[in-house]
PDB file of C-alpha atoms in Angstrom:
ATOM      1  CA  MET A   1     102.302 108.343 118.514  1.00 74.00           C
ATOM      2  CA  PHE A   2     104.601 108.592 115.500  1.00 78.00           C
ATOM      3  CA  LEU A   3     107.897 107.845 117.259  1.00 78.00           C
ATOM      4  CA  SER A   4     108.334 105.698 120.350  1.00 78.00           C
ATOM      5  CA  ALA A   5     111.096 103.793 122.125  1.00 80.00           C
ATOM      6  CA  HIS A   6     108.564 101.696 124.035  1.00 82.00           C
ATOM      7  CA  TYR A   7     109.231  98.349 122.336  1.00 77.00           C
ATOM      8  CA  ALA A   8     112.825  98.683 121.172  1.00 77.00           C
ATOM      9  CA  GLY A   9     114.470 101.034 123.668  1.00 82.00           C
ATOM     10  CA  ASP A  10     116.759 103.938 122.953  1.00 84.00           C
ATOM     11  CA  ASP A  11     117.651 102.670 119.459  1.00 82.00           C
ATOM     12  CA  LEU A  12     114.338 104.035 118.195  1.00 83.00           C
ATOM     13  CA  SER A  13     114.744 107.473 119.747  1.00 85.00           C
ATOM     14  CA  PRO A  14     115.732 109.989 117.038  1.00 86.00           C
ATOM     15  CA  LYS A  15     119.052 111.641 117.843  1.00 88.00           C
ATOM     16  CA  PHE A  16     120.191 115.016 116.551  1.00 90.00           C
ATOM     17  CA  THR A  17     123.534 116.759 116.531  1.00 93.00           C
ATOM     18  CA  ASN A  18     123.801 120.403 117.524  1.00 95.00           C
ATOM     19  CA  GLY A  19     122.369 122.530 114.720  1.00 95.00           C
ATOM     20  CA  GLU A  20     121.257 119.559 112.621  1.00 94.00           C
ATOM     21  CA  TYR A  21     118.455 120.410 110.198  1.00 94.00           C
ATOM     22  CA  TRP A  22     115.573 117.924 110.179  1.00 92.00           C
ATOM     23  CA  LYS A  23     112.059 117.903 108.837  1.00 92.00           C
ATOM     24  CA  LYS A  24     109.608 115.075 108.243  1.00 92.00           C
ATOM     25  CA  VAL A  25     105.937 114.926 107.294  1.00 93.00           C
ATOM     26  CA  HIS A  26     103.656 112.697 109.373  1.00 90.00           C
ATOM     27  CA  GLY A  27     100.230 112.233 107.853  1.00 88.00           C
ATOM     28  CA  PRO A  28      97.644 113.066 106.687  1.00 90.00           C
ATOM     29  CA  VAL A  29      95.960 110.891 109.313  1.00 90.00           C
ATOM     30  CA  PHE A  30      92.671 109.206 108.369  1.00 90.00           C
ATOM     31  CA  MET A  31      90.178 107.696 110.813  1.00 93.00           C
ATOM     32  CA  TYR A  32      87.194 105.688 109.558  1.00 95.00           C
ATOM     33  CA  LEU A  33      84.191 105.201 111.832  1.00 94.00           C
ATOM     34  CA  ASN A  34      81.359 103.003 110.618  1.00 93.00           C
ATOM     35  CA  SER A  35      78.244 101.752 112.363  1.00 89.00           C
ATOM     36  CA  SER A  36      75.361  99.353 112.055  1.00 82.00           C
ATOM     37  CA  GLN A  37      71.895 100.781 112.561  1.00 78.00           C
ATOM     38  CA  ASP A  38      70.117  97.452 112.944  1.00 78.00           C
ATOM     39  CA  GLY A  39      72.606  95.632 115.169  1.00 73.00           C
ATOM     40  CA  SER A  40      73.526  93.146 112.457  1.00 77.00           C
ATOM     41  CA  ASP A  41      76.625  90.955 112.371  1.00 82.00           C
ATOM     42  CA  PRO A  42      79.566  93.123 113.559  1.00 82.00           C
ATOM     43  CA  SER A  43      81.899  91.269 111.210  1.00 87.00           C
ATOM     44  CA  LEU A  44      80.205  93.198 108.399  1.00 90.00           C
ATOM     45  CA  LEU A  45      81.680  96.382 109.857  1.00 92.00           C
ATOM     46  CA  TRP A  46      85.118  94.790 109.727  1.00 91.00           C
ATOM     47  CA  GLU A  47      84.656  93.789 106.089  1.00 93.00           C
ATOM     48  CA  ASP A  48      83.426  97.288 105.277  1.00 94.00           C
ATOM     49  CA  ALA A  49      86.505  98.781 106.959  1.00 95.00           C
ATOM     50  CA  LYS A  50      88.801  96.552 104.879  1.00 96.00           C
ATOM     51  CA  VAL A  51      87.131  97.798 101.697  1.00 97.00           C
ATOM     52  CA  GLN A  52      87.760 101.358 102.848  1.00 97.00           C
ATOM     53  CA  VAL A  53      91.429 100.519 103.457  1.00 96.00           C
ATOM     54  CA  MET A  54      91.813  99.445  99.836  1.00 96.00           C
ATOM     55  CA  MET A  55      90.152 102.652  98.654  1.00 96.00           C
ATOM     56  CA  GLU A  56      92.565 104.739 100.727  1.00 95.00           C
ATOM     57  CA  LYS A  57      95.551 102.794  99.403  1.00 92.00           C
ATOM     58  CA  GLN A  58      94.453 103.558  95.851  1.00 92.00           C
ATOM     59  CA  SER A  59      94.095 107.268  96.715  1.00 93.00           C
ATOM     60  CA  TRP A  60      97.508 107.633  98.371  1.00 92.00           C
ATOM     61  CA  PRO A  61      99.416 109.909  98.176  1.00 94.00           C
ATOM     62  CA  TYR A  62      96.471 112.234  98.570  1.00 94.00           C
ATOM     63  CA  ASP A  63      96.169 115.217  96.255  1.00 92.00           C
ATOM     64  CA  PHE A  64      94.392 117.519  98.726  1.00 93.00           C
ATOM     65  CA  ALA A  65      97.376 118.189 101.010  1.00 91.00           C
ATOM     66  CA  LEU A  66      98.483 121.802 100.515  1.00 91.00           C
ATOM     67  CA  SER A  67     101.865 121.625 102.246  1.00 92.00           C
ATOM     68  CA  GLU A  68     104.771 121.824  99.817  1.00 92.00           C
ATOM     69  CA  ASP A  69     106.533 119.246 101.995  1.00 93.00           C
ATOM     70  CA  PHE A  70     103.919 116.615 101.091  1.00 95.00           C
ATOM     71  CA  GLN A  71     104.937 115.538  97.602  1.00 95.00           C
ATOM     72  CA  LYS A  72     102.266 114.680  95.068  1.00 94.00           C
ATOM     73  CA  THR A  73     102.384 111.561  92.879  1.00 94.00           C
ATOM     74  CA  GLU A  74     104.085 113.315  89.960  1.00 95.00           C
ATOM     75  CA  GLN A  75     106.793 114.645  92.293  1.00 96.00           C
ATOM     76  CA  ARG A  76     107.764 111.199  93.524  1.00 97.00           C
ATOM     77  CA  GLY A  77     109.683 108.337  91.959  1.00 98.00           C
ATOM     78  CA  ARG A  78     109.474 104.584  91.378  1.00 98.00           C
ATOM     79  CA  ILE A  79     111.891 101.688  91.498  1.00 98.00           C
ATOM     80  CA  SER A  80     111.657  98.060  90.420  1.00 98.00           C
ATOM     81  CA  GLY A  81     113.715  94.927  89.904  1.00 98.00           C
ATOM     82  CA  ARG A  82     113.906  91.270  90.870  1.00 98.00           C
ATOM     83  CA  LEU A  83     115.507  89.699  93.940  1.00 98.00           C
ATOM     84  CA  LEU A  84     117.068  86.244  93.801  1.00 98.00           C
ATOM     85  CA  VAL A  85     118.563  84.075  96.546  1.00 98.00           C
ATOM     86  CA  ARG A  86     121.867  82.255  96.057  1.00 97.00           C
ATOM     87  CA  ASP A  87     122.217  79.400  98.505  1.00 95.00           C
ATOM     88  CA  ARG A  88     124.469  76.652  97.175  1.00 92.00           C
ATOM     89  CA  TYR A  89     123.574  74.366 100.080  1.00 92.00           C
ATOM     90  CA  ILE A  90     120.007  74.238  98.756  1.00 91.00           C
ATOM     91  CA  ILE A  91     120.522  74.340  94.984  1.00 91.00           C
ATOM     92  CA  GLU A  92     124.074  74.153  93.727  1.00 89.00           C
ATOM     93  CA  ASP A  93     123.986  75.696  90.277  1.00 89.00           C
ATOM     94  CA  GLU A  94     121.039  78.108  90.119  1.00 94.00           C
ATOM     95  CA  ASP A  95     119.492  80.955  92.024  1.00 97.00           C
ATOM     96  CA  LEU A  96     116.145  80.803  93.785  1.00 97.00           C
ATOM     97  CA  TYR A  97     113.303  83.286  93.449  1.00 98.00           C
ATOM     98  CA  ALA A  98     112.994  85.489  96.541  1.00 98.00           C
ATOM     99  CA  ALA A  99     109.263  84.780  96.695  1.00 97.00           C
ATOM    100  CA  SER A 100     107.291  87.068  99.019  1.00 97.00           C
ATOM    101  CA  ALA A 101     110.443  88.937 100.036  1.00 98.00           C
ATOM    102  CA  TYR A 102     110.004  92.280 101.761  1.00 98.00           C
ATOM    103  CA  VAL A 103     111.893  94.909  99.772  1.00 98.00           C
ATOM    104  CA  GLY A 104     112.155  98.530 100.822  1.00 98.00           C
ATOM    105  CA  LEU A 105     113.981 101.836 100.739  1.00 98.00           C
ATOM    106  CA  ALA A 106     115.269 103.587 103.854  1.00 98.00           C
ATOM    107  CA  LEU A 107     118.027 106.034 104.727  1.00 96.00           C
ATOM    108  CA  PRO A 108     121.536 104.784 103.847  1.00 97.00           C
ATOM    109  CA  GLY A 109     123.058 102.533 106.492  1.00 96.00           C
ATOM    110  CA  GLU A 110     124.243  99.019 107.204  1.00 97.00           C
ATOM    111  CA  ALA A 111     122.268  95.888 106.306  1.00 96.00           C
ATOM    112  CA  GLY A 112     119.318  95.698 108.672  1.00 95.00           C
ATOM    113  CA  SER A 113     119.686  99.290 109.880  1.00 95.00           C
ATOM    114  CA  TRP A 114     116.187 100.089 108.594  1.00 95.00           C
ATOM    115  CA  GLN A 115     114.815  98.309 111.679  1.00 92.00           C
ATOM    116  CA  ARG A 116     116.131 101.053 113.950  1.00 90.00           C
ATOM    117  CA  GLU A 117     115.927 104.008 111.569  1.00 91.00           C
ATOM    118  CA  CYS A 118     113.169 106.547 112.281  1.00 88.00           C
ATOM    119  CA  LYS A 119     114.398 109.952 111.073  1.00 91.00           C
ATOM    120  CA  GLY A 120     113.813 109.406 107.366  1.00 94.00           C
ATOM    121  CA  TYR A 121     111.116 107.919 105.153  1.00 96.00           C
ATOM    122  CA  GLN A 122     110.706 104.242 104.330  1.00 97.00           C
ATOM    123  CA  PHE A 123     108.873 102.693 101.384  1.00 98.00           C
ATOM    124  CA  TRP A 124     108.240  98.954 101.187  1.00 98.00           C
ATOM    125  CA  CYS A 125     106.542  96.293  99.095  1.00 98.00           C
ATOM    126  CA  GLN A 126     106.288  92.510  99.054  1.00 98.00           C
ATOM    127  CA  ALA A 127     107.821  90.749  96.061  1.00 98.00           C
ATOM    128  CA  ASP A 128     105.887  88.496  93.706  1.00 98.00           C
ATOM    129  CA  ALA A 129     106.395  84.735  93.465  1.00 98.00           C
ATOM    130  CA  ASP A 130     109.343  85.237  91.095  1.00 98.00           C
ATOM    131  CA  GLY A 131     111.004  87.850  93.320  1.00 98.00           C
ATOM    132  CA  SER A 132     109.898  90.829  91.229  1.00 98.00           C
ATOM    133  CA  PHE A 133     109.276  94.016  93.193  1.00 98.00           C
ATOM    134  CA  TYR A 134     107.899  97.447  92.388  1.00 98.00           C
ATOM    135  CA  ILE A 135     107.920 100.366  94.819  1.00 98.00           C
ATOM    136  CA  LYS A 136     106.110 103.534  93.818  1.00 96.00           C
ATOM    137  CA  ASN A 137     105.367 106.973  95.246  1.00 96.00           C
ATOM    138  CA  ILE A 138     108.834 107.346  96.773  1.00 98.00           C
ATOM    139  CA  VAL A 139     109.687 110.745  98.240  1.00 97.00           C
ATOM    140  CA  THR A 140     112.749 112.241  96.557  1.00 97.00           C
ATOM    141  CA  GLY A 141     116.043 111.723  98.354  1.00 97.00           C
ATOM    142  CA  ASN A 142     118.914 109.295  98.908  1.00 97.00           C
ATOM    143  CA  TYR A 143     118.219 105.720  99.999  1.00 98.00           C
ATOM    144  CA  ASN A 144     119.643 102.245 100.345  1.00 98.00           C
ATOM    145  CA  LEU A 145     117.569  99.321  99.167  1.00 98.00           C
ATOM    146  CA  TYR A 146     117.045  96.631 101.813  1.00 98.00           C
ATOM    147  CA  ALA A 147     115.289  93.271 101.850  1.00 98.00           C
ATOM    148  CA  TRP A 148     114.657  90.165 103.879  1.00 98.00           C
ATOM    149  CA  VAL A 149     113.336  86.877 102.568  1.00 98.00           C
ATOM    150  CA  PRO A 150     111.006  84.559 104.511  1.00 96.00           C
ATOM    151  CA  GLY A 151     112.774  81.235 105.043  1.00 94.00           C
ATOM    152  CA  PHE A 152     116.307  82.668 104.951  1.00 96.00           C
ATOM    153  CA  ILE A 153     118.318  84.275 107.719  1.00 94.00           C
ATOM    154  CA  GLY A 154     120.112  87.568 107.301  1.00 95.00           C
ATOM    155  CA  ASP A 155     119.395  90.940 105.728  1.00 97.00           C
ATOM    156  CA  TYR A 156     120.091  92.129 102.189  1.00 98.00           C
ATOM    157  CA  ARG A 157     121.352  95.572 101.235  1.00 98.00           C
ATOM    158  CA  PHE A 158     122.054  96.853  97.727  1.00 98.00           C
ATOM    159  CA  ASP A 159     125.561  98.314  97.854  1.00 94.00           C
ATOM    160  CA  ALA A 160     124.955 101.514  95.897  1.00 96.00           C
ATOM    161  CA  THR A 161     123.155 104.561  97.289  1.00 97.00           C
ATOM    162  CA  LEU A 162     120.070 105.275  95.197  1.00 98.00           C
ATOM    163  CA  THR A 163     119.039 108.854  94.462  1.00 98.00           C
ATOM    164  CA  ILE A 164     115.333 109.237  93.733  1.00 98.00           C
ATOM    165  CA  SER A 165     114.344 112.355  91.789  1.00 97.00           C
ATOM    166  CA  SER A 166     110.901 113.528  90.697  1.00 96.00           C
ATOM    167  CA  GLY A 167     109.512 111.351  87.917  1.00 96.00           C
ATOM    168  CA  ASP A 168     112.226 108.677  88.170  1.00 97.00           C
ATOM    169  CA  ASP A 169     111.338 105.133  87.168  1.00 97.00           C
ATOM    170  CA  ILE A 170     114.474 103.145  87.990  1.00 98.00           C
ATOM    171  CA  TYR A 171     114.886  99.497  87.006  1.00 98.00           C
ATOM    172  CA  LEU A 172     117.632  97.662  88.905  1.00 98.00           C
ATOM    173  CA  GLY A 173     117.436  94.327  87.090  1.00 98.00           C
ATOM    174  CA  ASP A 174     118.301  91.128  88.945  1.00 98.00           C
ATOM    175  CA  LEU A 175     119.746  91.480  92.466  1.00 98.00           C
ATOM    176  CA  VAL A 176     121.247  88.515  94.317  1.00 98.00           C
ATOM    177  CA  PHE A 177     121.049  87.931  98.069  1.00 98.00           C
ATOM    178  CA  GLU A 178     123.487  85.407  99.565  1.00 97.00           C
ATOM    179  CA  PRO A 179     122.299  84.445 103.069  1.00 96.00           C
ATOM    180  CA  PRO A 180     125.105  84.109 105.647  1.00 95.00           C
ATOM    181  CA  ARG A 181     126.261  80.518 106.117  1.00 92.00           C
ATOM    182  CA  ASP A 182     129.134  78.581 107.659  1.00 91.00           C
ATOM    183  CA  GLY A 183     127.917  75.268 106.275  1.00 92.00           C
ATOM    184  CA  PRO A 184     124.801  73.150 105.706  1.00 91.00           C
ATOM    185  CA  THR A 185     121.822  73.395 108.041  1.00 90.00           C
ATOM    186  CA  MET A 186     122.026  70.585 110.599  1.00 92.00           C
ATOM    187  CA  TRP A 187     118.711  71.236 112.336  1.00 90.00           C
ATOM    188  CA  GLU A 188     116.249  74.058 112.670  1.00 87.00           C
ATOM    189  CA  ILE A 189     113.454  75.100 115.021  1.00 85.00           C
ATOM    190  CA  GLY A 190     110.804  77.207 113.340  1.00 85.00           C
ATOM    191  CA  ILE A 191     111.185  79.166 110.142  1.00 88.00           C
ATOM    192  CA  PRO A 192     113.188  82.434 109.870  1.00 92.00           C
ATOM    193  CA  ASP A 193     110.220  84.569 108.867  1.00 92.00           C
ATOM    194  CA  ARG A 194     110.174  87.091 111.759  1.00 90.00           C
ATOM    195  CA  SER A 195     107.086  85.542 113.289  1.00 88.00           C
ATOM    196  CA  ALA A 196     106.375  82.978 116.023  1.00 82.00           C
ATOM    197  CA  ALA A 197     103.693  81.216 113.991  1.00 81.00           C
ATOM    198  CA  GLU A 198     105.345  77.789 114.287  1.00 81.00           C
ATOM    199  CA  PHE A 199     105.600  77.906 118.079  1.00 80.00           C
ATOM    200  CA  TYR A 200     102.838  76.664 120.364  1.00 77.00           C
ATOM    201  CA  VAL A 201     101.506  79.177 122.870  1.00 73.00           C
ATOM    202  CA  PRO A 202     100.663  77.448 126.170  1.00 78.00           C
ATOM    203  CA  ASP A 203      97.838  78.397 128.491  1.00 77.00           C
ATOM    204  CA  PRO A 204      98.802  81.526 130.434  1.00 77.00           C
ATOM    205  CA  ASN A 205      98.733  81.947 134.175  1.00 83.00           C
ATOM    206  CA  PRO A 206      95.072  82.821 134.878  1.00 81.00           C
ATOM    207  CA  ASN A 207      96.220  85.550 137.274  1.00 86.00           C
ATOM    208  CA  TYR A 208      97.843  87.479 134.425  1.00 85.00           C
ATOM    209  CA  VAL A 209      95.839  86.495 131.351  1.00 81.00           C
ATOM    210  CA  ASN A 210      94.592  89.136 128.950  1.00 78.00           C
ATOM    211  CA  ARG A 211      90.896  88.326 128.813  1.00 76.00           C
ATOM    212  CA  LEU A 212      90.698  89.490 125.222  1.00 74.00           C
ATOM    213  CA  PHE A 213      92.623  86.363 124.236  1.00 70.00           C
ATOM    214  CA  ILE A 214      90.817  83.728 126.270  1.00 73.00           C
ATOM    215  CA  ASN A 215      89.711  80.866 123.990  1.00 71.00           C
ATOM    216  CA  HIS A 216      91.579  82.415 121.075  1.00 67.00           C
ATOM    217  CA  PRO A 217      91.587  79.890 118.178  1.00 68.00           C
ATOM    218  CA  ASP A 218      95.116  80.690 116.966  1.00 64.00           C
ATOM    219  CA  ARG A 219      97.502  78.931 119.350  1.00 60.00           C
TER     220      ARG A 219
END
């Protein structure tokens, strides 16, 4: 299932105007099936699958696809830069590194619109400890650059529309994200990192429990 409104509702249903031209490549799709002949520790199969994942990542984009709509490595582009965070309520006179920020390209739109966008391509990476990011193998086209930074609320968007052409290697330099604020933080529950990791999950009603998660160690 490549497109679905199941979790987010109608916002994730692609919408088309009368006569609108649209084309998008999904795939190739790879399925890896491994097995153990001697019934050994099944976790070894999981570790083997993770090794295969890394091999596939190194091979992508694949060179065997014959469709002209599936661009090869040399037909795609790259983009890099460094993202900083400017929050004067934390440090008054210097910018912070956007460590582990998620930085990506998606169709042009408003800040945060990438979360509901499904008609175009998206390309993402996670920044290094100093906020440096490098996105490669980008399909040619027009994009906005978006980001969000664990520990800070709000979404970043680079103002200019970026045009990626075949062979491009674009360096954007230092970009600065200023999280929205009306004043200093008075108190906070959890961390704005788009996860519920800091929240305790209580025991579920036994009538409705998913038995796959009984005695799960991560509460």
